[in-house]
Amino acid sequence: MDEGGNEAFATGDAEPFDGTGRRPITLADVAREARVGESTVSRVLRSHGSFSEKTRARVEAAVARLGYVPNRIAGTLASTGSRLIGIVIPSLTNIVFPDLLRGATAALEQEGFQSVIAVTDYDQDREEAVVGSLLSWRPAGLIVTGLEHNPGTRRRLAASGVRVAELLDTDGPGLDIVVGYSNRAAGEASARHLVGRGYRRIGYIGHDLTKDRRAAKRYAGFRDALRETGMGPAGEERVASPSSVEAGRQGLAALLERVPDLDAAYFSNDDMALGGYFHCLAHGIAVPGRLALFGYNGLDVGRLMPQPLATIRTPRVEAGATAARLLCTGSPATVVDLGFELIEGATA
Amino acid sequence: MDEGGNEAFATGDAEPFDGTGRRPITLADVAREARVGESTVSRVLRSHGSFSEKTRARVEAAVARLGYVPNRIAGTLASTGSRLIGIVIPSLTNIVFPDLLRGATAALEQEGFQSVIAVTDYDQDREEAVVGSLLSWRPAGLIVTGLEHNPGTRRRLAASGVRVAELLDTDGPGLDIVVGYSNRAAGEASARHLVGRGYRRIGYIGHDLTKDRRAAKRYAGFRDALRETGMGPAGEERVASPSSVEAGRQGLAALLERVPDLDAAYFSNDDMALGGYFHCLAHGIAVPGRLALFGYNGLDVGRLMPQPLATIRTPRVEAGATAARLLCTGSPATVVDLGFELIEGATA
DNA sequence: GTCCGTATTGGCAGCGCTGCCAATTCGGTG
DNA sequence: CACCGAATTGGCAGCGCTGCCAATACGGAC
């Protein structure tokens, strides 16, 4: 009607009219603006195939002039594989999973992939649901945590044919790619270390092991290694909540109540151990003279305690990065054991 | 072959053959299997439009038989709006951002949306890049952190017409939806609280404020409030690294070296304050008798220290959830100030 | 039994982009 | 100056799904 007389109507074929937020600009608009074919624009934008320098400049100028943003939804649908990787983690509360995410998203970005994340709250049924949800985005790959999945999840993964990387655990058979370390061995190493340092009344303070399978494996390794020495745990306390500083503090308090002559405490992770340390500080319990403390994960906070925490450092960021890289590069199925490092610290 | 005599081969008319990893199953396959039209399948799967109970059952049976997983890429392209929300955070190292993510993804999931996250490392140029990248997924909305963005980011956001929620800061003009609290007011409240408790030689220990704009605003509020009382900070220490327990410990050590008669330390956040607390423990500095400590964020760990940390609790999870909900429901532009809570603790 | 309004249903044209293939252009070569 | 292989380029058919609209079925009211 008025000037130019158009707007939403893509009437003839000559209505670029990017305007101030009307009809979204498409690749066809760019092609018209640059006076080249659509496929040429596509080639230039993806630096794929051949085109002259002059063409590249024309296309780039048109893109800039129109403020064109490619539509990856359309691009993904048209091409074979997507550039998405789904990441499934049990929790965002425990810093180890953001660490894993950090490694994965950094590597993914480098390879030109984007990540979609989902959280299960340590619930296998929720895992099945979010895996289904992620699969509907037709990702190039999926990163999941641990090796334990319910049958529905396994079936969906298998049926989808999507590559899968299972992280942070190598104690058991994997589906495809496995990147991590042995939680069982970590538990054993912790027990042996404590025994080697002369502790004899060693207790365990853990959280809800039915949900956190990797913590359960560490516990099993710890317990079995202790039994091999003929002693076994001097006492155990399982807090019915997820792991946290608070759970560690309460757990140690409760255990000491029941087993006053404990000389060492093995916690299911560093957060719990930090809670235990706070309990000791608050109650004047000398560490490690009266009670030794041992954690798991090797968090920064443990290193900076007045007495550095004895713990096991796990390569979480590296595991995320490695898994991402293997998925992006289409590695064959494999198991990568990144190992762990025992940190002697000063609390045990 | 065996019982029932079907399985993979829906021998219909032309090679359905889902088989074990062959041609992916599409909605058309389901329609053929259920002997209904494609649009009917679509309607049933989305519970949208009308169809008979008998049809629903037929379709659902076919879906189950074939193990069909809808392709959201195609669905999104065909329909108008996507069910994706992009989330841009500066870091995954500081637990406050996973907290924000937690609130947002939980609310998003409830509304049937999925989140795509990107990390900027506190770099505005990287923010511009990741915003561009997220926009190419044509999200229904974007959640970003803070109010400061470079011109390129603002231009892209405006041009895209996508709804935006800016989080964790209300000190300044927003683009669209703003959910958070005043960092400036938090800094002021901290300063007034310390002054009110009788401290007079109050120092500041912070991290790299050129990148972390919200921490800079807290500092400004803190400094200005102190100046109003006529005293101003007794000393300042800026660690050149991101905030961490280590930075707090080193920062306090350095500041005490220069200003030995400090009677209180205000940290840019709880992680830093925890580091400071560890320094005090390690060096026998009585808290708060000899030195008071004040943090920011209200992390769990602070509450569980032998002496609960004096700090300000911020509603991070709620901010994420609120922003997500406002975006999903298409709320008009608005500013939601969630406020904060001063926790007296025992360290100041 | 006929007719009409409503509940269901199917057909098909795109959504914006990529992959394939044919068409055109460009530089030498003989 | 005609000719040939390589480098560029454009056309167009889908990718799998949704939205629109026409077609059909159903269920009383007459």
CSV table of N, CA, C and O in Angstrom, one decimal, chain B residues 173-281:
chain,number,residue,atom,x,y,z
B,173,PRO,N,18.8,-0.4,33.6
B,173,PRO,CA,17.6,-0.7,32.7
B,173,PRO,C,17.7,-2.0,32.1
B,173,PRO,O,18.8,-2.5,31.7
B,174,GLY,N,16.6,-2.7,31.9
B,174,GLY,CA,16.6,-4.0,31.3
B,174,GLY,C,16.1,-4.0,29.9
B,174,GLY,O,15.5,-3.0,29.5
B,175,LEU,N,16.3,-5.0,29.2
B,175,LEU,CA,15.9,-5.1,27.8
B,175,LEU,C,14.4,-5.5,27.7
B,175,LEU,O,13.7,-5.0,26.8
B,176,ASP,N,13.9,-6.4,28.6
B,176,ASP,CA,12.6,-7.0,28.5
B,176,ASP,C,12.1,-7.4,29.9
B,176,ASP,O,11.7,-6.6,30.6
B,177,ILE,N,12.4,-8.7,30.2
B,177,ILE,CA,12.0,-9.2,31.5
B,177,ILE,C,13.3,-9.1,32.4
B,177,ILE,O,14.4,-9.5,31.9
B,178,VAL,N,13.2,-8.7,33.6
B,178,VAL,CA,14.3,-8.6,34.5
B,178,VAL,C,13.9,-9.3,35.8
B,178,VAL,O,12.8,-9.0,36.4
B,179,VAL,N,14.7,-10.3,36.3
B,179,VAL,CA,14.3,-11.0,37.5
B,179,VAL,C,15.6,-11.0,38.4
B,179,VAL,O,16.6,-11.6,37.9
B,180,GLY,N,15.5,-10.5,39.5
B,180,GLY,CA,16.7,-10.6,40.4
B,180,GLY,C,16.6,-9.8,41.7
B,180,GLY,O,15.5,-9.8,42.3
B,181,TYR,N,17.6,-9.1,42.0
B,181,TYR,CA,17.7,-8.3,43.2
B,181,TYR,C,18.8,-7.3,43.0
B,181,TYR,O,19.6,-7.4,42.1
B,182,SER,N,18.8,-6.3,43.9
B,182,SER,CA,19.8,-5.2,43.7
B,182,SER,C,21.1,-5.6,44.4
B,182,SER,O,21.2,-5.8,45.6
B,183,ASN,N,22.1,-5.8,43.5
B,183,ASN,CA,23.5,-6.1,44.1
B,183,ASN,C,24.0,-4.9,44.9
B,183,ASN,O,24.7,-5.0,45.9
B,184,ARG,N,23.7,-3.7,44.3
B,184,ARG,CA,24.1,-2.5,45.0
B,184,ARG,C,23.6,-2.4,46.4
B,184,ARG,O,24.3,-2.2,47.4
B,185,ALA,N,22.3,-2.7,46.5
B,185,ALA,CA,21.6,-2.6,47.8
B,185,ALA,C,22.2,-3.7,48.8
B,185,ALA,O,22.4,-3.5,50.0
B,186,ALA,N,22.6,-4.9,48.2
B,186,ALA,CA,23.2,-5.9,49.0
B,186,ALA,C,24.5,-5.4,49.6
B,186,ALA,O,24.8,-5.7,50.8
B,187,GLY,N,25.3,-4.8,48.8
B,187,GLY,CA,26.6,-4.2,49.2
B,187,GLY,C,26.4,-3.2,50.3
B,187,GLY,O,27.0,-3.2,51.4
B,188,GLU,N,25.4,-2.3,50.1
B,188,GLU,CA,25.1,-1.3,51.1
B,188,GLU,C,24.6,-2.0,52.4
B,188,GLU,O,25.1,-1.6,53.5
B,189,ALA,N,23.7,-2.9,52.3
B,189,ALA,CA,23.2,-3.6,53.5
B,189,ALA,C,24.4,-4.2,54.3
B,189,ALA,O,24.4,-4.2,55.5
B,190,SER,N,25.3,-4.8,53.6
B,190,SER,CA,26.4,-5.5,54.2
B,190,SER,C,27.2,-4.5,55.0
B,190,SER,O,27.6,-4.7,56.2
B,191,ALA,N,27.5,-3.4,54.4
B,191,ALA,CA,28.3,-2.3,55.0
B,191,ALA,C,27.6,-1.8,56.3
B,191,ALA,O,28.2,-1.7,57.3
B,192,ARG,N,26.3,-1.5,56.1
B,192,ARG,CA,25.6,-0.9,57.3
B,192,ARG,C,25.5,-1.9,58.4
B,192,ARG,O,25.6,-1.6,59.6
B,193,HIS,N,25.4,-3.2,58.0
B,193,HIS,CA,25.3,-4.2,59.1
B,193,HIS,C,26.6,-4.3,59.9
B,193,HIS,O,26.6,-4.3,61.1
B,194,LEU,N,27.7,-4.2,59.2
B,194,LEU,CA,29.0,-4.3,59.8
B,194,LEU,C,29.3,-3.1,60.7
B,194,LEU,O,29.7,-3.2,61.8
B,195,VAL,N,28.9,-1.9,60.1
B,195,VAL,CA,29.0,-0.7,60.9
B,195,VAL,C,28.1,-0.7,62.2
B,195,VAL,O,28.5,-0.4,63.3
B,196,GLY,N,26.9,-1.2,62.0
B,196,GLY,CA,26.0,-1.3,63.1
B,196,GLY,C,26.5,-2.2,64.2
B,196,GLY,O,26.2,-2.1,65.4
B,197,ARG,N,27.3,-3.2,63.8
B,197,ARG,CA,27.8,-4.1,64.8
B,197,ARG,C,29.1,-3.6,65.5
B,197,ARG,O,29.7,-4.2,66.3
B,198,GLY,N,29.4,-2.4,65.1
B,198,GLY,CA,30.6,-1.7,65.8
B,198,GLY,C,31.9,-1.8,65.1
B,198,GLY,O,32.9,-1.3,65.6
B,199,TYR,N,32.0,-2.5,63.9
B,199,TYR,CA,33.3,-2.6,63.3
B,199,TYR,C,33.6,-1.2,62.6
B,199,TYR,O,32.8,-0.5,62.1
B,200,ARG,N,34.9,-0.9,62.7
B,200,ARG,CA,35.3,0.4,62.2
B,200,ARG,C,36.4,0.3,61.1
B,200,ARG,O,36.6,1.3,60.4
B,201,ARG,N,37.2,-0.7,61.1
B,201,ARG,CA,38.3,-0.9,60.2
B,201,ARG,C,37.9,-2.0,59.3
B,201,ARG,O,38.4,-3.2,59.4
B,202,ILE,N,37.1,-1.7,58.3
B,202,ILE,CA,36.5,-2.7,57.5
B,202,ILE,C,37.2,-2.8,56.1
B,202,ILE,O,37.3,-1.8,55.4
B,203,GLY,N,37.7,-4.0,55.8
B,203,GLY,CA,38.4,-4.2,54.5
B,203,GLY,C,37.5,-4.9,53.5
B,203,GLY,O,36.5,-5.5,53.8
B,204,TYR,N,37.9,-4.8,52.2
B,204,TYR,CA,37.2,-5.5,51.1
B,204,TYR,C,38.2,-6.5,50.4
B,204,TYR,O,39.3,-6.1,50.1
B,205,ILE,N,37.7,-7.7,50.2
B,205,ILE,CA,38.5,-8.7,49.5
B,205,ILE,C,37.6,-9.2,48.3
B,205,ILE,O,36.6,-9.8,48.5
B,206,GLY,N,38.1,-8.8,47.1
B,206,GLY,CA,37.3,-9.2,45.9
B,206,GLY,C,38.1,-9.9,44.9
B,206,GLY,O,39.3,-10.1,45.0
B,207,HIS,N,37.4,-10.2,43.8
B,207,HIS,CA,38.1,-10.8,42.6
B,207,HIS,C,38.1,-9.9,41.5
B,207,HIS,O,38.0,-8.7,41.6
B,208,ASP,N,38.2,-10.4,40.3
B,208,ASP,CA,38.3,-9.6,39.1
B,208,ASP,C,36.9,-8.9,38.8
B,208,ASP,O,36.0,-9.4,38.2
B,209,LEU,N,36.8,-7.6,39.2
B,209,LEU,CA,35.5,-6.9,39.1
B,209,LEU,C,35.3,-6.3,37.7
B,209,LEU,O,34.2,-5.9,37.4
B,210,THR,N,36.3,-6.3,36.8
B,210,THR,CA,36.0,-5.8,35.5
B,210,THR,C,35.1,-6.8,34.7
B,210,THR,O,34.3,-6.4,33.9
B,211,LYS,N,35.3,-8.1,35.1
B,211,LYS,CA,34.4,-9.0,34.4
B,211,LYS,C,33.1,-9.3,35.1
B,211,LYS,O,32.1,-9.4,34.5
B,212,ASP,N,33.2,-9.4,36.4
B,212,ASP,CA,32.0,-9.7,37.2
B,212,ASP,C,31.3,-8.4,37.6
B,212,ASP,O,31.6,-7.9,38.6
B,213,ARG,N,30.4,-8.0,36.7
B,213,ARG,CA,29.8,-6.6,37.0
B,213,ARG,C,28.9,-6.6,38.2
B,213,ARG,O,28.7,-5.6,38.8
B,214,ARG,N,28.3,-7.7,38.5
B,214,ARG,CA,27.4,-7.7,39.7
B,214,ARG,C,28.3,-7.6,41.0
B,214,ARG,O,27.9,-6.9,41.9
B,215,ALA,N,29.4,-8.3,41.0
B,215,ALA,CA,30.3,-8.1,42.2
B,215,ALA,C,30.8,-6.7,42.3
B,215,ALA,O,30.9,-6.1,43.3
B,216,ALA,N,31.0,-6.0,41.1
B,216,ALA,CA,31.4,-4.6,41.1
B,216,ALA,C,30.3,-3.8,41.7
B,216,ALA,O,30.6,-2.8,42.4
B,217,LYS,N,29.1,-4.1,41.4
B,217,LYS,CA,28.0,-3.3,42.0
B,217,LYS,C,27.9,-3.4,43.5
B,217,LYS,O,27.6,-2.5,44.2
B,218,ARG,N,28.1,-4.6,43.9
B,218,ARG,CA,28.1,-4.9,45.4
B,218,ARG,C,29.2,-4.1,46.0
B,218,ARG,O,29.0,-3.4,47.1
B,219,TYR,N,30.4,-4.1,45.4
B,219,TYR,CA,31.5,-3.4,45.9
B,219,TYR,C,31.1,-1.9,46.0
B,219,TYR,O,31.4,-1.2,47.0
B,220,ALA,N,30.6,-1.3,44.9
B,220,ALA,CA,30.2,0.1,44.9
B,220,ALA,C,29.3,0.4,46.0
B,220,ALA,O,29.4,1.4,46.7
B,221,GLY,N,28.3,-0.4,46.2
B,221,GLY,CA,27.3,-0.2,47.2
B,221,GLY,C,27.9,-0.2,48.6
B,221,GLY,O,27.7,0.7,49.5
B,222,PHE,N,28.8,-1.2,48.8
B,222,PHE,CA,29.5,-1.3,50.1
B,222,PHE,C,30.4,-0.1,50.3
B,222,PHE,O,30.3,0.5,51.4
B,223,ARG,N,31.1,0.3,49.3
B,223,ARG,CA,32.1,1.4,49.5
B,223,ARG,C,31.3,2.7,49.8
B,223,ARG,O,31.6,3.5,50.7
B,224,ASP,N,30.2,2.9,49.0
B,224,ASP,CA,29.5,4.2,49.2
B,224,ASP,C,28.8,4.2,50.5
B,224,ASP,O,28.8,5.3,51.2
B,225,ALA,N,28.3,3.1,51.0
B,225,ALA,CA,27.6,3.1,52.3
B,225,ALA,C,28.6,3.4,53.4
B,225,ALA,O,28.3,4.1,54.3
B,226,LEU,N,29.8,2.8,53.2
B,226,LEU,CA,30.8,3.1,54.2
B,226,LEU,C,31.2,4.5,54.2
B,226,LEU,O,31.4,5.1,55.3
B,227,ARG,N,31.3,5.1,53.0
B,227,ARG,CA,31.7,6.5,53.0
B,227,ARG,C,30.7,7.4,53.6
B,227,ARG,O,31.0,8.4,54.2
B,228,GLU,N,29.4,7.0,53.4
B,228,GLU,CA,28.4,7.8,54.0
B,228,GLU,C,28.5,7.9,55.6
B,228,GLU,O,28.1,8.9,56.2
B,229,THR,N,29.1,6.9,56.1
B,229,THR,CA,29.3,6.9,57.6
B,229,THR,C,30.6,7.7,57.9
B,229,THR,O,31.0,7.8,59.1
B,230,GLY,N,31.3,8.1,56.9
B,230,GLY,CA,32.5,8.9,57.1
B,230,GLY,C,33.7,8.1,57.2
B,230,GLY,O,34.8,8.7,57.5
B,231,MET,N,33.7,6.8,57.0
B,231,MET,CA,34.9,6.1,57.2
B,231,MET,C,35.5,5.5,55.9
B,231,MET,O,36.7,5.6,55.7
B,232,GLY,N,34.7,4.9,55.1
B,232,GLY,CA,35.3,4.3,53.9
B,232,GLY,C,36.0,3.0,54.2
B,232,GLY,O,36.3,2.7,55.4
B,233,PRO,N,36.4,2.2,53.2
B,233,PRO,CA,37.0,0.9,53.4
B,233,PRO,C,38.4,1.2,54.0
B,233,PRO,O,39.1,2.1,53.6
B,234,ALA,N,38.8,0.4,55.0
B,234,ALA,CA,40.1,0.5,55.6
B,234,ALA,C,41.2,-0.1,54.8
B,234,ALA,O,42.4,0.1,55.0
B,235,GLY,N,40.8,-0.8,53.8
B,235,GLY,CA,41.8,-1.4,52.9
B,235,GLY,C,41.0,-2.3,51.9
B,235,GLY,O,39.9,-2.7,52.1
B,236,GLU,N,41.7,-2.6,50.7
B,236,GLU,CA,41.1,-3.4,49.7
B,236,GLU,C,42.1,-4.3,49.1
B,236,GLU,O,43.2,-3.9,49.0
B,237,GLU,N,41.6,-5.5,48.7
B,237,GLU,CA,42.5,-6.4,48.0
B,237,GLU,C,41.7,-7.0,46.9
B,237,GLU,O,40.7,-7.6,47.1
B,238,ARG,N,42.2,-6.9,45.7
B,238,ARG,CA,41.6,-7.5,44.5
B,238,ARG,C,42.5,-8.6,44.0
B,238,ARG,O,43.6,-8.3,43.5
B,239,VAL,N,42.0,-9.8,44.1
B,239,VAL,CA,42.8,-10.9,43.5
B,239,VAL,C,42.5,-10.9,42.0
B,239,VAL,O,41.3,-10.7,41.6
B,240,ALA,N,43.5,-11.1,41.2
B,240,ALA,CA,43.3,-11.0,39.7
B,240,ALA,C,42.7,-12.2,39.1
B,240,ALA,O,42.7,-12.4,37.9
B,241,SER,N,42.2,-13.2,39.9
B,241,SER,CA,41.6,-14.4,39.3
B,241,SER,C,40.1,-14.4,39.6
B,241,SER,O,39.6,-13.5,40.2
B,242,PRO,N,39.4,-15.4,39.0
B,242,PRO,CA,38.0,-15.5,39.3
B,242,PRO,C,37.9,-15.8,40.8
B,242,PRO,O,38.8,-16.2,41.5
B,243,SER,N,36.7,-15.6,41.3
B,243,SER,CA,36.4,-15.9,42.7
B,243,SER,C,36.6,-17.4,43.0
B,243,SER,O,36.3,-18.2,42.2
B,244,SER,N,37.2,-17.6,44.2
B,244,SER,CA,37.4,-19.0,44.6
B,244,SER,C,37.8,-19.0,46.1
B,244,SER,O,38.1,-18.0,46.6
B,245,VAL,N,37.7,-20.2,46.7
B,245,VAL,CA,38.1,-20.3,48.1
B,245,VAL,C,39.6,-19.9,48.2
B,245,VAL,O,40.0,-19.1,49.1
B,246,GLU,N,40.4,-20.3,47.2
B,246,GLU,CA,41.8,-20.0,47.3
B,246,GLU,C,42.0,-18.5,47.2
B,246,GLU,O,42.8,-17.9,47.9
B,247,ALA,N,41.3,-17.8,46.3
B,247,ALA,CA,41.5,-16.4,46.1
B,247,ALA,C,41.1,-15.7,47.4
B,247,ALA,O,41.7,-14.7,47.8
B,248,GLY,N,40.1,-16.2,48.1
B,248,GLY,CA,39.7,-15.5,49.3
B,248,GLY,C,40.8,-15.7,50.4
B,248,GLY,O,41.1,-14.8,51.2
B,249,ARG,N,41.3,-16.9,50.4
B,249,ARG,CA,42.3,-17.1,51.4
B,249,ARG,C,43.6,-16.3,51.2
B,249,ARG,O,44.1,-15.6,52.1
B,250,GLN,N,44.0,-16.2,49.9
B,250,GLN,CA,45.2,-15.4,49.6
B,250,GLN,C,44.9,-13.9,49.8
B,250,GLN,O,45.7,-13.2,50.2
B,251,GLY,N,43.7,-13.6,49.4
B,251,GLY,CA,43.3,-12.2,49.4
B,251,GLY,C,43.3,-11.6,50.9
B,251,GLY,O,43.9,-10.6,51.1
B,252,LEU,N,42.8,-12.4,51.7
B,252,LEU,CA,42.7,-12.0,53.1
B,252,LEU,C,44.1,-11.9,53.7
B,252,LEU,O,44.5,-10.9,54.4
B,253,ALA,N,44.9,-12.9,53.4
B,253,ALA,CA,46.3,-12.9,53.9
B,253,ALA,C,47.0,-11.7,53.4
B,253,ALA,O,47.7,-11.0,54.2
B,254,ALA,N,46.9,-11.4,52.1
B,254,ALA,CA,47.6,-10.2,51.6
B,254,ALA,C,47.1,-8.9,52.2
B,254,ALA,O,47.9,-8.0,52.5
B,255,LEU,N,45.8,-8.8,52.4
B,255,LEU,CA,45.2,-7.6,53.0
B,255,LEU,C,45.7,-7.4,54.4
B,255,LEU,O,46.0,-6.3,54.8
B,256,LEU,N,45.7,-8.5,55.2
B,256,LEU,CA,46.1,-8.3,56.6
B,256,LEU,C,47.6,-7.9,56.7
B,256,LEU,O,48.0,-7.3,57.6
B,257,GLU,N,48.3,-8.4,55.7
B,257,GLU,CA,49.7,-8.0,55.6
B,257,GLU,C,49.9,-6.5,55.6
B,257,GLU,O,50.7,-5.9,56.2
B,258,ARG,N,49.1,-5.9,54.7
B,258,ARG,CA,49.1,-4.5,54.5
B,258,ARG,C,48.4,-3.7,55.5
B,258,ARG,O,48.8,-2.5,55.9
B,259,VAL,N,47.3,-4.2,56.0
B,259,VAL,CA,46.4,-3.5,57.0
B,259,VAL,C,46.2,-4.4,58.2
B,259,VAL,O,45.1,-5.0,58.3
B,260,PRO,N,47.2,-4.5,59.1
B,260,PRO,CA,47.1,-5.4,60.2
B,260,PRO,C,46.0,-5.2,61.1
B,260,PRO,O,45.5,-6.1,61.8
B,261,ASP,N,45.5,-3.9,61.2
B,261,ASP,CA,44.5,-3.6,62.3
B,261,ASP,C,43.1,-3.7,61.8
B,261,ASP,O,42.2,-3.1,62.4
B,262,LEU,N,42.9,-4.4,60.7
B,262,LEU,CA,41.5,-4.6,60.2
B,262,LEU,C,40.7,-5.3,61.3
B,262,LEU,O,41.2,-6.1,62.0
B,263,ASP,N,39.4,-4.9,61.4
B,263,ASP,CA,38.6,-5.6,62.3
B,263,ASP,C,37.4,-6.3,61.7
B,263,ASP,O,36.7,-7.0,62.3
B,264,ALA,N,37.3,-6.1,60.3
B,264,ALA,CA,36.2,-6.9,59.6
B,264,ALA,C,36.6,-7.0,58.2
B,264,ALA,O,37.3,-6.1,57.6
B,265,ALA,N,36.2,-8.1,57.5
B,265,ALA,CA,36.5,-8.3,56.1
B,265,ALA,C,35.2,-8.6,55.4
B,265,ALA,O,34.5,-9.5,55.8
B,266,TYR,N,35.0,-7.8,54.3
B,266,TYR,CA,33.8,-8.1,53.5
B,266,TYR,C,34.3,-8.7,52.2
B,266,TYR,O,35.2,-8.1,51.5
B,267,PHE,N,33.8,-9.9,51.9
B,267,PHE,CA,34.3,-10.6,50.7
B,267,PHE,C,33.3,-10.5,49.5
B,267,PHE,O,32.1,-10.3,49.8
B,268,SER,N,33.8,-10.7,48.3
B,268,SER,CA,32.8,-10.5,47.2
B,268,SER,C,31.9,-11.7,47.1
B,268,SER,O,30.8,-11.6,46.5
B,269,ASN,N,32.1,-12.8,47.8
B,269,ASN,CA,31.1,-13.8,47.9
B,269,ASN,C,31.5,-14.9,49.0
B,269,ASN,O,32.6,-14.8,49.6
B,270,ASP,N,30.6,-15.8,49.1
B,270,ASP,CA,30.9,-16.8,50.2
B,270,ASP,C,32.1,-17.7,50.0
B,270,ASP,O,32.7,-18.1,50.9
B,271,ASP,N,32.4,-18.0,48.7
B,271,ASP,CA,33.5,-18.9,48.5
B,271,ASP,C,34.8,-18.1,49.0
B,271,ASP,O,35.6,-18.7,49.6
B,272,MET,N,34.9,-16.9,48.6
B,272,MET,CA,36.0,-16.1,49.1
B,272,MET,C,36.0,-16.0,50.6
B,272,MET,O,37.1,-16.2,51.2
B,273,ALA,N,34.8,-15.8,51.2
B,273,ALA,CA,34.8,-15.7,52.6
B,273,ALA,C,35.2,-17.0,53.3
B,273,ALA,O,35.8,-17.0,54.4
B,274,LEU,N,34.8,-18.1,52.7
B,274,LEU,CA,35.2,-19.4,53.3
B,274,LEU,C,36.8,-19.5,53.3
B,274,LEU,O,37.4,-20.0,54.2
B,275,GLY,N,37.3,-19.1,52.2
B,275,GLY,CA,38.8,-19.0,52.1
B,275,GLY,C,39.4,-18.2,53.2
B,275,GLY,O,40.4,-18.5,53.9
B,276,GLY,N,38.7,-17.0,53.4
B,276,GLY,CA,39.2,-16.1,54.5
B,276,GLY,C,39.1,-16.8,55.9
B,276,GLY,O,39.9,-16.7,56.7
B,277,TYR,N,38.0,-17.5,56.1
B,277,TYR,CA,37.8,-18.2,57.3
B,277,TYR,C,38.8,-19.3,57.5
B,277,TYR,O,39.4,-19.4,58.6
B,278,PHE,N,39.2,-20.0,56.5
B,278,PHE,CA,40.2,-21.0,56.6
B,278,PHE,C,41.6,-20.3,56.9
B,278,PHE,O,42.4,-20.8,57.7
B,279,HIS,N,41.8,-19.2,56.4
B,279,HIS,CA,43.0,-18.4,56.7
B,279,HIS,C,43.0,-18.1,58.2
B,279,HIS,O,44.1,-18.3,58.9
B,280,CYS,N,41.9,-17.7,58.7
B,280,CYS,CA,41.8,-17.3,60.1
B,280,CYS,C,42.1,-18.5,61.0
B,280,CYS,O,42.8,-18.5,62.0
B,281,LEU,N,41.4,-19.6,60.6
B,281,LEU,CA,41.6,-20.9,61.4
B,281,LEU,C,43.1,-21.3,61.4
B,281,LEU,O,43.6,-21.6,62.4
